Amino acid sequence: MPTKGLNQRTLFITGPKKLEKSLQRFYEESHDANAVVEYLVALLVKNSLCVGDAFSFFCKELIRDILLLTEPTEVLRLFAPLFHRYFSGGEWKRVTARLYKNNKEYHQYDDQLYEYKQQLFSKTTPIEELAGEQYKVLSFFKDGNGKLHTWSLRGADPYSSNQKLYTVLKLMTLLTIFRKDGVRRFAELVNAEKDNCTRQIAVRKGEIMEETAPLRVGKPAQAPLLSEDIDIDMLSDEVKLELVKLLLPKGFSLIEPPSQMPEEKKLPDTASASEKSIATTQQIPTDTGSVTATKQEASAPAAKEPSAKKSKTHSKPQSLGSNYYAKSKSKKQKDKDYKDSLLKEAGLKPKNRKKNKRK
């Protein structure tokens, strides 16, 4: 008596642990490698469209034994490239050497599944991001007689792209194990949609429950930043800057140019043009000193003081005034000023030569 295979409902509803035991037992009793491989392809479809990762590398040891030891068949050659990840490099060379005549034939089969592999193994949304909501994929297929039927897959990822949904569901049309009254079930893909099937309890124990917020139906489509009718040149610089910031990838930001150059010591407006010229020729420190002190240092008189002993009592420094650029004193006047300073140190008053001459 032939071993009965797994029906469609059992395959897609049973948990991974129990299902793995059922598939292992089915293969040991029937030795039907083709059916097992098609069952595992159907579970790859489920794992790709549903949140979580319960069926990734499912029945790894079983599929390895089949592809490494079982007599090659057309079904094994067709679907073997989908299980490339289950083998190391050297083991996969053994598989391709057993199943295909040469590398050219292997690549022909592999190329036929390229589009499916691209979508089949893309990441799904973590279940934590759904906030307790549940979704399903409701698909419509024609069977071998052209009759329309539906297939509902619960636990679906609502954020799967339409391209992924189309490509992965189309892989079901390559399977022949699902039949009803001897007629293939998944012969042609017609339609598919994503529905929110989260339960909303309205009445419990005769009491009306509090209204809840409307359920999400997926990520909202992002509205275009600009209408085609808008002239970008008419926008202000501030608006353009904000648009550029919105278009930057996550984690990037604009480095705005400084509003002004590094702070410089500015000369007072009352200073003359000559004073500004002298002060700006010197390097002005940015952290110490004042502008006035810097100008005094820069404009110190070129004439040197006499080499005689300096006075202990320093005179108050003169401020820059209108006589700053007067002619330098004569040698006679300098000698007179020097003698007067010596008399002051001795406590004597300098002689008033003009009064003596009058007397």
mmCIF file of N, CA and C in Angstrom, residues 218-285:
data_model
loop_
_atom_site.group_PDB
_atom_site.id
_atom_site.type_symbol
_atom_site.label_atom_id
_atom_site.label_comp_id
_atom_site.label_asym_id
_atom_site.label_seq_id
_atom_site.Cartn_x
_atom_site.Cartn_y
_atom_site.Cartn_z
ATOM 1 N N GLY A 218 -0.294 48.438 6.253
ATOM 2 C CA GLY A 218 1.034 48.413 5.642
ATOM 3 C C GLY A 218 1.690 49.760 5.737
ATOM 4 N N LYS A 219 2.906 49.856 5.268
ATOM 5 C CA LYS A 219 3.630 51.111 5.302
ATOM 6 C C LYS A 219 2.986 52.111 4.361
ATOM 7 N N PRO A 220 2.712 53.327 4.817
ATOM 8 C CA PRO A 220 2.118 54.321 3.933
ATOM 9 C C PRO A 220 3.088 54.701 2.826
ATOM 10 N N ALA A 221 2.530 54.890 1.663
ATOM 11 C CA ALA A 221 3.371 55.291 0.525
ATOM 12 C C ALA A 221 3.881 56.698 0.752
ATOM 13 N N GLN A 222 5.140 56.919 0.475
ATOM 14 C CA GLN A 222 5.741 58.226 0.677
ATOM 15 C C GLN A 222 5.322 59.169 -0.444
ATOM 16 N N ALA A 223 4.746 60.293 -0.048
ATOM 17 C CA ALA A 223 4.305 61.280 -1.033
ATOM 18 C C ALA A 223 5.525 61.921 -1.686
ATOM 19 N N PRO A 224 5.404 62.302 -2.950
ATOM 20 C CA PRO A 224 6.553 62.954 -3.602
ATOM 21 C C PRO A 224 6.878 64.262 -2.924
ATOM 22 N N LEU A 225 8.159 64.581 -2.863
ATOM 23 C CA LEU A 225 8.579 65.811 -2.215
ATOM 24 C C LEU A 225 8.112 67.038 -2.985
ATOM 25 N N LEU A 226 8.098 66.941 -4.288
ATOM 26 C CA LEU A 226 7.724 68.080 -5.112
ATOM 27 C C LEU A 226 6.781 67.639 -6.214
ATOM 28 N N SER A 227 5.881 68.505 -6.564
ATOM 29 C CA SER A 227 5.016 68.263 -7.709
ATOM 30 C C SER A 227 5.776 68.597 -8.990
ATOM 31 N N GLU A 228 5.380 67.955 -10.065
ATOM 32 C CA GLU A 228 6.056 68.224 -11.335
ATOM 33 C C GLU A 228 5.819 69.652 -11.811
ATOM 34 N N ASP A 229 4.756 70.311 -11.291
ATOM 35 C CA ASP A 229 4.428 71.659 -11.733
ATOM 36 C C ASP A 229 5.231 72.734 -11.012
ATOM 37 N N ILE A 230 5.977 72.378 -9.989
ATOM 38 C CA ILE A 230 6.702 73.362 -9.192
ATOM 39 C C ILE A 230 8.049 73.664 -9.844
ATOM 40 N N ASP A 231 8.366 74.936 -9.958
ATOM 41 C CA ASP A 231 9.653 75.368 -10.492
ATOM 42 C C ASP A 231 10.633 75.490 -9.324
ATOM 43 N N ILE A 232 11.653 74.646 -9.326
ATOM 44 C CA ILE A 232 12.604 74.622 -8.203
ATOM 45 C C ILE A 232 13.330 75.951 -8.084
ATOM 46 N N ASP A 233 13.563 76.620 -9.218
ATOM 47 C CA ASP A 233 14.293 77.887 -9.173
ATOM 48 C C ASP A 233 13.522 78.973 -8.430
ATOM 49 N N MET A 234 12.220 78.798 -8.297
ATOM 50 C CA MET A 234 11.411 79.795 -7.609
ATOM 51 C C MET A 234 11.410 79.604 -6.099
ATOM 52 N N LEU A 235 11.957 78.481 -5.624
ATOM 53 C CA LEU A 235 11.976 78.219 -4.188
ATOM 54 C C LEU A 235 13.077 79.026 -3.519
ATOM 55 N N SER A 236 12.862 79.325 -2.242
ATOM 56 C CA SER A 236 13.874 80.053 -1.485
ATOM 57 C C SER A 236 15.028 79.129 -1.132
ATOM 58 N N ASP A 237 16.157 79.724 -0.744
ATOM 59 C CA ASP A 237 17.323 78.923 -0.371
ATOM 60 C C ASP A 237 17.027 78.050 0.838
ATOM 61 N N GLU A 238 16.212 78.567 1.778
ATOM 62 C CA GLU A 238 15.900 77.786 2.978
ATOM 63 C C GLU A 238 15.111 76.529 2.616
ATOM 64 N N VAL A 239 14.136 76.671 1.709
ATOM 65 C CA VAL A 239 13.326 75.521 1.297
ATOM 66 C C VAL A 239 14.179 74.509 0.547
ATOM 67 N N LYS A 240 15.072 74.994 -0.323
ATOM 68 C CA LYS A 240 15.952 74.079 -1.059
ATOM 69 C C LYS A 240 16.835 73.281 -0.103
ATOM 70 N N LEU A 241 17.341 73.958 0.947
ATOM 71 C CA LEU A 241 18.194 73.285 1.915
ATOM 72 C C LEU A 241 17.437 72.187 2.636
ATOM 73 N N GLU A 242 16.190 72.447 3.010
ATOM 74 C CA GLU A 242 15.391 71.436 3.700
ATOM 75 C C GLU A 242 15.116 70.239 2.792
ATOM 76 N N LEU A 243 14.882 70.490 1.498
ATOM 77 C CA LEU A 243 14.649 69.392 0.565
ATOM 78 C C LEU A 243 15.888 68.526 0.412
ATOM 79 N N VAL A 244 17.039 69.145 0.357
ATOM 80 C CA VAL A 244 18.291 68.393 0.256
ATOM 81 C C VAL A 244 18.484 67.520 1.485
ATOM 82 N N LYS A 245 18.173 68.052 2.671
ATOM 83 C CA LYS A 245 18.308 67.277 3.905
ATOM 84 C C LYS A 245 17.399 66.062 3.893
ATOM 85 N N LEU A 246 16.180 66.205 3.353
ATOM 86 C CA LEU A 246 15.245 65.082 3.294
ATOM 87 C C LEU A 246 15.726 63.989 2.348
ATOM 88 N N LEU A 247 16.470 64.369 1.314
ATOM 89 C CA LEU A 247 16.944 63.397 0.331
ATOM 90 C C LEU A 247 18.217 62.689 0.754
ATOM 91 N N LEU A 248 18.862 63.164 1.809
ATOM 92 C CA LEU A 248 20.101 62.519 2.264
ATOM 93 C C LEU A 248 19.805 61.156 2.851
ATOM 94 N N PRO A 249 20.694 60.159 2.648
ATOM 95 C CA PRO A 249 20.509 58.848 3.275
ATOM 96 C C PRO A 249 20.547 58.958 4.789
ATOM 97 N N LYS A 250 19.954 57.961 5.429
ATOM 98 C CA LYS A 250 19.919 57.946 6.884
ATOM 99 C C LYS A 250 21.337 57.880 7.444
ATOM 100 N N GLY A 251 21.591 58.698 8.447
ATOM 101 C CA GLY A 251 22.908 58.729 9.068
ATOM 102 C C GLY A 251 23.815 59.804 8.511
ATOM 103 N N PHE A 252 23.393 60.480 7.407
ATOM 104 C CA PHE A 252 24.188 61.547 6.824
ATOM 105 C C PHE A 252 23.555 62.893 7.151
ATOM 106 N N SER A 253 24.377 63.897 7.250
ATOM 107 C CA SER A 253 23.879 65.239 7.520
ATOM 108 C C SER A 253 24.752 66.249 6.797
ATOM 109 N N LEU A 254 24.154 67.402 6.525
ATOM 110 C CA LEU A 254 24.903 68.478 5.888
ATOM 111 C C LEU A 254 25.753 69.197 6.915
ATOM 112 N N ILE A 255 26.983 69.540 6.541
ATOM 113 C CA ILE A 255 27.839 70.356 7.402
ATOM 114 C C ILE A 255 27.684 71.783 6.925
ATOM 115 N N GLU A 256 26.953 72.568 7.680
ATOM 116 C CA GLU A 256 26.676 73.927 7.254
ATOM 117 C C GLU A 256 27.935 74.770 7.360
ATOM 118 N N PRO A 257 28.215 75.642 6.376
ATOM 119 C CA PRO A 257 29.397 76.508 6.444
ATOM 120 C C PRO A 257 29.252 77.501 7.569
ATOM 121 N N PRO A 258 30.351 77.889 8.207
ATOM 122 C CA PRO A 258 30.257 78.856 9.292
ATOM 123 C C PRO A 258 29.680 80.165 8.801
ATOM 124 N N SER A 259 28.903 80.813 9.670
ATOM 125 C CA SER A 259 28.239 82.052 9.275
ATOM 126 C C SER A 259 29.229 83.175 9.043
ATOM 127 N N GLN A 260 30.440 83.098 9.628
ATOM 128 C CA GLN A 260 31.452 84.122 9.415
ATOM 129 C C GLN A 260 32.826 83.500 9.578
ATOM 130 N N MET A 261 33.806 84.193 9.152
ATOM 131 C CA MET A 261 35.172 83.706 9.243
ATOM 132 C C MET A 261 35.590 83.661 10.699
ATOM 133 N N PRO A 262 36.678 82.927 11.037
ATOM 134 C CA PRO A 262 37.128 82.901 12.425
ATOM 135 C C PRO A 262 37.295 84.311 12.959
ATOM 136 N N GLU A 263 36.910 84.471 14.209
ATOM 137 C CA GLU A 263 36.862 85.794 14.813
ATOM 138 C C GLU A 263 38.219 86.473 14.788
ATOM 139 N N GLU A 264 38.231 87.699 14.322
ATOM 140 C CA GLU A 264 39.457 88.476 14.268
ATOM 141 C C GLU A 264 39.323 89.693 15.168
ATOM 142 N N LYS A 265 40.443 90.200 15.644
ATOM 143 C CA LYS A 265 40.468 91.410 16.456
ATOM 144 C C LYS A 265 40.289 92.610 15.539
ATOM 145 N N LYS A 266 39.174 93.271 15.705
ATOM 146 C CA LYS A 266 38.884 94.411 14.841
ATOM 147 C C LYS A 266 39.424 95.692 15.458
ATOM 148 N N LEU A 267 39.911 96.600 14.625
ATOM 149 C CA LEU A 267 40.407 97.890 15.089
ATOM 150 C C LEU A 267 39.249 98.826 15.369
ATOM 151 N N PRO A 268 39.357 99.687 16.363
ATOM 152 C CA PRO A 268 38.295 100.653 16.625
ATOM 153 C C PRO A 268 38.076 101.536 15.411
ATOM 154 N N ASP A 269 36.813 101.913 15.228
ATOM 155 C CA ASP A 269 36.483 102.752 14.079
ATOM 156 C C ASP A 269 37.158 104.116 14.141
ATOM 157 N N THR A 270 37.516 104.568 15.390
ATOM 158 C CA THR A 270 38.108 105.897 15.542
ATOM 159 C C THR A 270 39.570 105.932 15.148
ATOM 160 N N ALA A 271 40.177 104.758 14.979
ATOM 161 C CA ALA A 271 41.593 104.741 14.633
ATOM 162 C C ALA A 271 41.783 105.248 13.215
ATOM 163 N N SER A 272 42.899 105.854 12.979
ATOM 164 C CA SER A 272 43.187 106.389 11.660
ATOM 165 C C SER A 272 43.610 105.287 10.714
ATOM 166 N N ALA A 273 43.583 105.569 9.441
ATOM 167 C CA ALA A 273 43.964 104.574 8.435
ATOM 168 C C ALA A 273 45.399 104.133 8.617
ATOM 169 N N SER A 274 46.280 105.045 9.015
ATOM 170 C CA SER A 274 47.682 104.685 9.217
ATOM 171 C C SER A 274 47.835 103.738 10.371
ATOM 172 N N GLU A 275 47.076 103.992 11.470
ATOM 173 C CA GLU A 275 47.158 103.092 12.638
ATOM 174 C C GLU A 275 46.692 101.694 12.277
ATOM 175 N N LYS A 276 45.586 101.594 11.496
ATOM 176 C CA LYS A 276 45.084 100.282 11.082
ATOM 177 C C LYS A 276 46.108 99.553 10.247
ATOM 178 N N SER A 277 46.781 100.270 9.371
ATOM 179 C CA SER A 277 47.772 99.641 8.503
ATOM 180 C C SER A 277 48.912 99.066 9.312
ATOM 181 N N ILE A 278 49.387 99.841 10.324
ATOM 182 C CA ILE A 278 50.505 99.362 11.152
ATOM 183 C C ILE A 278 50.086 98.159 11.973
ATOM 184 N N ALA A 279 48.873 98.217 12.566
ATOM 185 C CA ALA A 279 48.434 97.129 13.448
ATOM 186 C C ALA A 279 48.201 95.839 12.679
ATOM 187 N N THR A 280 47.644 95.909 11.488
ATOM 188 C CA THR A 280 47.319 94.697 10.733
ATOM 189 C C THR A 280 48.537 94.018 10.158
ATOM 190 N N THR A 281 49.704 94.729 10.123
ATOM 191 C CA THR A 281 50.927 94.075 9.631
ATOM 192 C C THR A 281 51.499 93.132 10.656
ATOM 193 N N GLN A 282 51.052 93.244 11.909
ATOM 194 C CA GLN A 282 51.530 92.349 12.959
ATOM 195 C C GLN A 282 50.547 91.202 13.144
ATOM 196 N N GLN A 283 51.020 90.051 13.569
ATOM 197 C CA GLN A 283 50.166 88.900 13.840
ATOM 198 C C GLN A 283 49.441 89.115 15.156
ATOM 199 N N ILE A 284 48.133 89.152 15.113
ATOM 200 C CA ILE A 284 47.335 89.444 16.305
ATOM 201 C C ILE A 284 46.940 88.135 16.966
ATOM 202 N N PRO A 285 47.321 87.869 18.193
ATOM 203 C CA PRO A 285 46.929 86.626 18.874
ATOM 204 C C PRO A 285 45.429 86.601 19.082
#
